[in-house]
């Protein structure tokens, strides 16, 4: 069973990405043949600065590895190292109605922002479908915000298959619904666009400062407090053990606990979880040659699968076989 997912290199990953997406995806490494990639073609719809693109791409790659992606098992690669996906996107765009894309939430909200939209933003779901379908993916672990895109990929696969035969595997979104929405500093969903994020790799001092800045109500130290309506506690629950959660909840409900204490407790459990991975992250960022070797190996594995799927799709549509002679390979038998 293949699991596939991608992260756009548009910013340094934050705690919401970590808990909502990266960690659940990493847990699938043992039960699935996992393909995880850095979606730089997608980032190009908004990142128009080569230096930032390169930096974010390396940061996201190092993040996966620092958090436990095992490159011997899981293929980690950069989307644009497999240009076959662009061709598959074209094939899919020829069986995709304008109406389907016009209904995409992400496009509608970008349109609502009143910015001038590029065509890439409109056809984003087609490229995303190509990512998924290029690797015969069965399951796609994503946050709730991407569920619609995965369903659109499934629709595109079905519409292609109904015209041309069984070429693409129909994928399913794998949404983790046991994790509540991860609150940011101000209590709204943690999101880069709200500016309320806690970066995963903030150093210990910066992390503590962020945690101390979490918005709470104005109850004093001797007021009893409701853990379930507190952002600090909501984050604590995501990092602490069940016993620690229970113990802190009890302290909330009695006098004597100030929010400063709760924040310190949160900082400590976060640092406990993130301290060692942060060291690995720093080491990986300082060793671009090793990082590159992992990405090259991942790309070679991914590309082999995508080339086979593309070949199948070209054949089904009546296009000629992939002209591999031109890229130095042997021409596949047709
Ligand atoms: N659109 C996804 C996001 O913004 C990133 C992405 C690109 C992706 N291609 C994908 C996710 C394919 C899953 C599968 O988060």
Short mmCIF file of C-alpha atoms and ligand atoms in Angstrom, two decimals:
data_model
loop_
_atom_site.label_atom_id
_atom_site.label_comp_id
_atom_site.label_asym_id
_atom_site.label_seq_id
_atom_site.Cartn_x
_atom_site.Cartn_y
_atom_site.Cartn_z
CA UNK A 1 0.00 0.00 0.00
CA UNK A 2 1.58 3.29 -1.03
CA UNK A 3 1.23 6.45 1.07
CA UNK A 4 2.21 9.73 -0.52
CA UNK A 5 2.21 13.29 0.65
CA UNK A 6 3.90 16.61 -0.04
CA UNK A 7 4.75 19.80 1.80
CA UNK A 8 5.18 23.12 0.06
CA UNK A 9 8.45 24.87 0.83
CA UNK A 10 6.91 28.26 1.52
CA UNK A 11 8.05 28.80 5.11
CA UNK A 12 9.79 27.09 7.95
CA UNK A 13 7.52 24.30 9.25
CA UNK A 14 5.49 25.14 12.36
CA UNK A 15 4.09 23.06 15.19
CA UNK A 16 0.73 22.76 13.41
CA UNK A 17 2.45 21.13 10.41
CA UNK A 18 4.39 18.89 12.76
CA UNK A 19 1.45 17.52 14.71
CA UNK A 20 -1.23 17.69 12.04
CA UNK A 21 0.70 16.23 9.18
CA UNK A 22 4.38 15.32 9.51
CA UNK A 23 4.21 13.08 12.57
CA UNK A 24 1.11 11.16 11.42
CA UNK A 25 2.77 10.64 8.02
CA UNK A 26 5.96 9.42 9.66
CA UNK A 27 4.03 6.81 11.61
CA UNK A 28 2.96 5.27 8.29
CA UNK A 29 6.54 4.49 7.31
CA UNK A 30 6.34 1.06 8.87
CA UNK A 31 3.03 -0.07 7.44
CA UNK A 32 3.24 1.62 4.01
CA UNK A 33 5.56 2.10 1.10
CA UNK A 34 5.90 5.82 1.74
CA UNK A 35 6.78 8.51 -0.82
CA UNK A 36 7.15 11.96 0.72
CA UNK A 37 8.17 15.01 -1.24
CA UNK A 38 8.82 18.71 -1.13
CA UNK A 39 6.33 20.41 -3.41
CA UNK A 40 8.50 23.08 -4.99
CA UNK A 41 6.49 23.33 -8.22
CA UNK A 42 3.49 24.15 -6.08
CA UNK A 43 5.44 26.66 -4.02
CA UNK A 44 6.31 28.42 -7.24
CA UNK A 45 2.73 29.71 -7.43
CA UNK A 46 3.70 32.08 -4.60
CA UNK A 47 7.47 31.99 -3.95
CA UNK A 48 9.17 34.07 -6.62
CA UNK A 49 12.64 34.29 -5.16
CA UNK A 50 15.25 31.63 -6.02
CA UNK A 51 17.20 31.97 -2.79
CA UNK A 52 14.12 31.54 -0.63
CA UNK A 53 12.99 28.60 -2.72
CA UNK A 54 16.34 26.85 -2.24
CA UNK A 55 16.47 27.56 1.47
CA UNK A 56 12.91 26.46 2.22
CA UNK A 57 13.39 23.33 0.14
CA UNK A 58 16.42 22.30 2.20
CA UNK A 59 14.66 23.23 5.43
CA UNK A 60 11.67 21.07 4.68
CA UNK A 61 13.88 18.15 3.62
CA UNK A 62 15.98 18.43 6.79
CA UNK A 63 12.78 18.66 8.85
CA UNK A 64 11.48 15.32 7.58
CA UNK A 65 14.80 13.66 8.30
CA UNK A 66 15.32 15.26 11.71
CA UNK A 67 11.89 14.08 12.82
CA UNK A 68 12.61 10.49 11.90
CA UNK A 69 12.03 9.88 8.20
CA UNK A 70 14.10 6.82 7.42
CA UNK A 71 15.52 7.30 3.93
CA UNK A 72 16.36 3.60 3.62
CA UNK A 73 12.66 2.86 3.83
CA UNK A 74 10.85 5.98 2.67
CA UNK A 75 11.61 7.84 -0.55
CA UNK A 76 12.16 11.53 0.23
CA UNK A 77 12.44 13.68 -2.88
CA UNK A 78 11.86 17.06 -4.42
CA UNK A 79 8.81 17.29 -6.66
CA UNK A 80 10.62 19.00 -9.54
CA UNK A 81 13.22 16.22 -9.68
CA UNK A 82 10.44 14.19 -11.29
CA UNK A 83 9.34 16.33 -14.23
CA UNK A 84 7.08 13.50 -15.43
CA UNK A 85 4.43 14.92 -13.09
CA UNK A 86 4.10 18.01 -15.27
CA UNK A 87 3.32 15.88 -18.26
CA UNK A 88 0.81 13.82 -16.30
CA UNK A 89 -0.76 17.11 -15.17
CA UNK A 90 -1.27 18.01 -18.80
CA UNK A 91 -2.93 14.70 -19.58
CA UNK A 92 -5.23 15.16 -16.59
CA UNK A 93 -6.07 18.73 -17.47
CA UNK A 94 -7.51 17.47 -20.74
CA UNK A 95 -10.15 15.43 -18.90
CA UNK A 96 -10.88 17.96 -16.15
CA UNK A 97 -13.79 20.36 -16.37
CA UNK A 98 -13.27 24.04 -15.64
CA UNK A 99 -16.19 23.76 -13.21
CA UNK A 100 -14.31 21.29 -11.01
CA UNK A 101 -11.40 23.69 -10.60
CA UNK A 102 -13.67 26.68 -10.07
CA UNK A 103 -15.16 24.90 -7.07
CA UNK A 104 -11.79 24.40 -5.31
CA UNK A 105 -11.82 26.09 -1.87
CA UNK A 106 -8.18 27.11 -2.09
CA UNK A 107 -8.72 28.86 -5.40
CA UNK A 108 -11.93 30.52 -4.23
CA UNK A 109 -10.28 31.89 -1.14
CA UNK A 110 -7.25 33.13 -3.11
CA UNK A 111 -9.73 34.83 -5.43
CA UNK A 112 -11.49 36.33 -2.41
CA UNK A 113 -8.22 37.97 -1.35
CA UNK A 114 -8.48 40.20 -4.39
CA UNK A 115 -4.94 39.50 -5.59
CA UNK A 116 -4.27 38.98 -9.26
CA UNK A 117 -4.20 35.20 -9.65
CA UNK A 118 -1.76 33.31 -11.79
CA UNK A 119 -2.86 30.33 -13.88
CA UNK A 120 -0.76 28.06 -11.67
CA UNK A 121 -2.99 28.87 -8.72
CA UNK A 122 -6.02 27.90 -10.74
CA UNK A 123 -4.58 24.63 -12.03
CA UNK A 124 -2.91 23.78 -8.72
CA UNK A 125 -5.28 20.85 -8.05
CA UNK A 126 -4.40 19.28 -11.40
CA UNK A 127 -0.70 19.31 -10.59
CA UNK A 128 -1.50 17.95 -7.16
CA UNK A 129 -3.57 15.17 -8.74
CA UNK A 130 -0.60 14.38 -10.98
CA UNK A 131 1.64 14.11 -7.91
CA UNK A 132 -0.69 11.62 -6.36
CA UNK A 133 -1.49 9.60 -9.48
CA UNK A 134 2.09 9.50 -10.79
CA UNK A 135 3.06 7.10 -8.03
CA UNK A 136 0.01 4.81 -7.93
CA UNK A 137 -0.68 6.18 -4.44
CA UNK A 138 -3.40 4.54 -2.40
CA UNK A 139 -3.50 6.79 0.62
CA UNK A 140 -2.69 10.45 0.98
CA UNK A 141 -2.15 11.65 4.56
CA UNK A 142 -3.09 15.33 4.62
CA UNK A 143 -4.64 17.94 6.87
CA UNK A 144 -8.36 18.65 6.53
CA UNK A 145 -7.67 21.68 4.34
CA UNK A 146 -6.29 19.40 1.60
CA UNK A 147 -9.07 16.83 1.65
CA UNK A 148 -10.92 18.42 -1.22
CA UNK A 149 -7.80 18.41 -3.37
CA UNK A 150 -7.34 14.68 -2.84
CA UNK A 151 -10.97 14.07 -3.70
CA UNK A 152 -10.48 16.08 -6.87
CA UNK A 153 -7.49 13.88 -7.72
CA UNK A 154 -9.73 10.88 -7.34
CA UNK A 155 -12.34 12.46 -9.64
CA UNK A 156 -9.70 13.20 -12.25
CA UNK A 157 -8.37 9.64 -12.09
CA UNK A 158 -11.87 8.25 -12.49
CA UNK A 159 -12.66 10.48 -15.41
CA UNK A 160 -9.39 9.60 -17.14
CA UNK A 161 -9.94 5.89 -16.53
CA UNK A 162 -13.51 6.00 -17.80
CA UNK A 163 -12.27 7.35 -21.12
CA UNK A 164 -9.00 5.52 -21.53
CA UNK A 165 -9.14 2.38 -19.39
CA UNK A 166 -7.71 1.53 -15.99
CA UNK A 167 -4.58 3.65 -15.94
CA UNK A 168 -4.65 5.40 -12.57
CA UNK A 169 -5.12 4.05 -9.07
CA UNK A 170 -7.96 5.84 -7.25
CA UNK A 171 -6.45 7.48 -4.14
CA UNK A 172 -8.04 8.21 -0.78
CA UNK A 173 -7.35 11.01 1.65
CA UNK A 174 -6.17 9.86 5.04
CA UNK A 175 -7.30 12.51 7.49
CA UNK A 176 -6.26 12.32 11.05
CA UNK A 177 -9.39 13.22 12.94
CA UNK A 178 -8.14 12.31 16.40
CA UNK A 179 -6.08 15.50 16.47
CA UNK A 180 -8.07 18.61 17.25
CA UNK A 181 -7.26 21.74 15.30
CA UNK A 182 -3.91 22.95 16.58
CA UNK A 183 -4.28 26.39 18.09
CA UNK A 184 -1.77 29.14 17.41
CA UNK A 185 -0.59 31.83 19.82
CA UNK A 186 -3.89 33.72 19.55
CA UNK A 187 -6.13 30.64 19.80
CA UNK A 188 -7.06 30.59 16.12
CA UNK A 189 -5.87 27.62 14.02
CA UNK A 190 -2.08 27.76 13.76
CA UNK A 191 -1.34 29.07 10.31
CA UNK A 192 1.46 30.88 8.60
CA UNK A 193 -1.02 33.35 7.18
CA UNK A 194 -2.33 34.35 10.64
CA UNK A 195 1.19 35.03 11.92
CA UNK A 196 0.39 32.98 15.05
CA UNK A 197 2.82 30.10 14.50
CA UNK A 198 5.42 28.48 16.67
CA UNK A 199 8.25 27.37 14.37
CA UNK A 200 9.34 23.80 14.96
CA UNK A 201 13.03 24.68 15.02
CA UNK A 202 12.96 27.85 17.07
CA UNK A 203 15.89 27.56 19.50
CA UNK A 204 15.11 26.96 23.15
CA UNK A 205 15.14 30.64 24.01
CA UNK A 206 12.94 31.68 21.09
CA UNK A 207 10.60 28.79 21.81
CA UNK A 208 10.19 29.88 25.40
CA UNK A 209 9.53 33.44 24.31
CA UNK A 210 6.82 32.29 21.88
CA UNK A 211 5.19 30.12 24.52
CA UNK A 212 5.19 33.02 26.99
CA UNK A 213 3.37 35.05 24.35
CA UNK A 214 0.37 32.72 24.10
CA UNK A 215 -2.85 34.63 24.68
CA UNK A 216 -4.85 33.69 27.80
CA UNK A 217 -7.69 35.28 29.72
CA UNK A 218 -6.81 37.62 32.58
CA UNK A 219 -7.47 35.31 35.55
CA UNK A 220 -5.02 35.73 38.41
CA UNK A 221 -2.98 33.13 40.21
CA UNK A 222 -5.64 32.30 42.78
CA UNK A 223 -8.60 32.17 40.43
CA UNK A 224 -9.70 28.69 39.44
CA UNK A 225 -9.30 28.13 35.71
CA UNK A 226 -10.89 26.03 33.02
CA UNK A 227 -8.22 23.96 31.25
CA UNK A 228 -10.54 23.13 28.39
CA UNK A 229 -10.92 26.71 27.25
CA UNK A 230 -7.20 27.56 27.52
CA UNK A 231 -4.82 27.66 24.52
CA UNK A 232 -1.84 26.85 26.69
CA UNK A 233 -3.52 23.69 27.93
CA UNK A 234 -4.69 22.74 24.43
CA UNK A 235 -1.06 22.75 23.28
CA UNK A 236 0.12 21.03 26.45
CA UNK A 237 -2.20 18.13 25.71
CA UNK A 238 -0.39 17.58 22.41
CA UNK A 239 3.04 17.23 24.00
CA UNK A 240 2.52 15.81 27.49
CA UNK A 241 1.84 12.30 28.78
CA UNK A 242 -1.70 11.38 29.97
CA UNK A 243 -0.53 11.57 33.61
CA UNK A 244 1.00 15.01 33.10
CA UNK A 245 -2.18 16.23 31.38
CA UNK A 246 -4.31 15.00 34.26
CA UNK A 247 -2.00 16.59 36.82
CA UNK A 248 -1.95 19.98 35.11
CA UNK A 249 -5.74 19.94 34.70
CA UNK A 250 -6.06 19.42 38.46
CA UNK A 251 -3.79 22.40 39.12
CA UNK A 252 -5.88 24.58 36.78
CA UNK A 253 -8.98 23.81 38.80
CA UNK A 254 -7.44 24.91 42.11
CA UNK A 255 -5.96 28.22 43.28
CA UNK A 256 -2.20 28.71 43.08
CA UNK A 257 -1.46 28.15 39.40
CA UNK A 258 -0.75 31.23 37.30
CA UNK A 259 -0.71 31.15 33.50
CA UNK A 260 3.03 31.77 33.71
CA UNK A 261 3.40 28.41 35.45
CA UNK A 262 1.28 26.67 32.86
CA UNK A 263 3.35 28.23 30.09
CA UNK A 264 6.57 27.12 31.73
CA UNK A 265 5.17 23.57 31.93
CA UNK A 266 4.24 23.73 28.25
CA UNK A 267 7.66 25.02 27.29
CA UNK A 268 9.29 22.15 29.15
CA UNK A 269 7.32 19.40 27.44
CA UNK A 270 7.86 21.02 24.05
CA UNK A 271 11.57 21.33 24.61
CA UNK A 272 11.68 17.71 25.76
CA UNK A 273 10.13 16.61 22.45
CA UNK A 274 11.93 19.04 20.14
CA UNK A 275 15.39 19.39 21.67
CA UNK A 276 17.03 16.27 20.21
CA UNK A 277 15.42 16.56 16.75
CA UNK A 278 16.53 20.21 16.67
CA UNK A 279 20.13 19.08 17.06
CA UNK A 280 19.73 16.62 14.21
CA UNK A 281 18.12 19.37 12.13
CA UNK A 282 21.01 21.73 12.74
CA UNK A 283 23.51 19.02 11.81
CA UNK A 284 21.62 18.21 8.59
CA UNK A 285 21.45 21.85 7.58
CA UNK A 286 25.20 22.06 8.05
CA UNK A 287 25.79 19.08 5.74
CA UNK A 288 24.28 19.87 2.33
CA UNK A 289 26.14 17.03 0.64
CA UNK A 290 24.48 14.30 2.70
CA UNK A 291 21.11 15.98 2.33
CA UNK A 292 21.56 16.11 -1.42
CA UNK A 293 22.50 12.42 -1.54
CA UNK A 294 19.25 11.48 0.21
CA UNK A 295 17.20 13.61 -2.16
CA UNK A 296 18.91 12.21 -5.23
CA UNK A 297 18.32 8.67 -4.15
CA UNK A 298 14.67 9.43 -3.36
CA UNK A 299 14.21 11.11 -6.74
CA UNK A 300 15.66 8.13 -8.59
CA UNK A 301 13.22 5.79 -6.88
CA UNK A 302 10.27 8.09 -7.43
CA UNK A 303 11.15 8.81 -11.02
CA UNK A 304 11.24 5.17 -11.91
CA UNK A 305 7.66 4.73 -10.75
CA UNK A 306 6.42 7.95 -12.38
CA UNK A 307 8.04 7.06 -15.70
CA UNK A 308 6.17 3.75 -15.72
CA UNK A 309 2.83 5.39 -14.94
CA UNK A 310 3.39 8.08 -17.55
CA UNK A 311 4.20 5.41 -20.09
CA UNK A 312 0.93 3.65 -19.30
CA UNK A 313 -1.01 6.91 -19.62
CA UNK A 314 0.63 7.91 -22.90
CA UNK A 315 -0.07 4.53 -24.35
CA UNK A 316 -3.73 4.61 -23.26
CA UNK A 317 -4.31 7.99 -24.90
CA UNK A 318 -2.65 7.15 -28.21
CA UNK A 319 0.31 9.42 -27.63
CA UNK A 320 3.60 7.87 -28.63
CA UNK A 321 5.78 6.04 -26.08
CA UNK A 322 7.86 8.25 -23.81
CA UNK A 323 10.76 9.38 -26.01
CA UNK A 324 13.39 8.22 -23.56
CA UNK A 325 16.11 8.07 -26.18
CA UNK A 326 16.33 11.81 -25.86
CA UNK A 327 17.10 11.65 -22.16
CA UNK A 328 19.70 8.97 -22.50
CA UNK A 329 17.65 5.90 -21.58
CA UNK A 330 16.64 3.02 -23.77
CA UNK A 331 13.34 3.23 -25.61
CA UNK A 332 10.81 1.05 -23.86
CA UNK A 333 9.24 -1.68 -25.98
CA UNK A 334 5.85 -0.53 -27.24
N1 LIG B 1 -1.17 21.21 -1.57
C1 LIG B 1 -0.49 20.61 -0.45
C2 LIG B 1 -0.44 21.65 0.68
O1 LIG B 1 -0.48 22.82 0.44
C3 LIG B 1 0.91 20.19 -0.82
C4 LIG B 1 0.88 19.10 -1.86
C5 LIG B 1 1.26 19.22 -3.15
C6 LIG B 1 0.43 17.77 -1.68
N2 LIG B 1 1.09 18.04 -3.82
C7 LIG B 1 0.58 17.14 -2.95
C8 LIG B 1 -0.09 17.06 -0.59
C9 LIG B 1 0.21 15.81 -3.13
C10 LIG B 1 -0.45 15.73 -0.79
C11 LIG B 1 -0.29 15.10 -2.06
O2 LIG B 1 -0.34 21.27 1.81
#
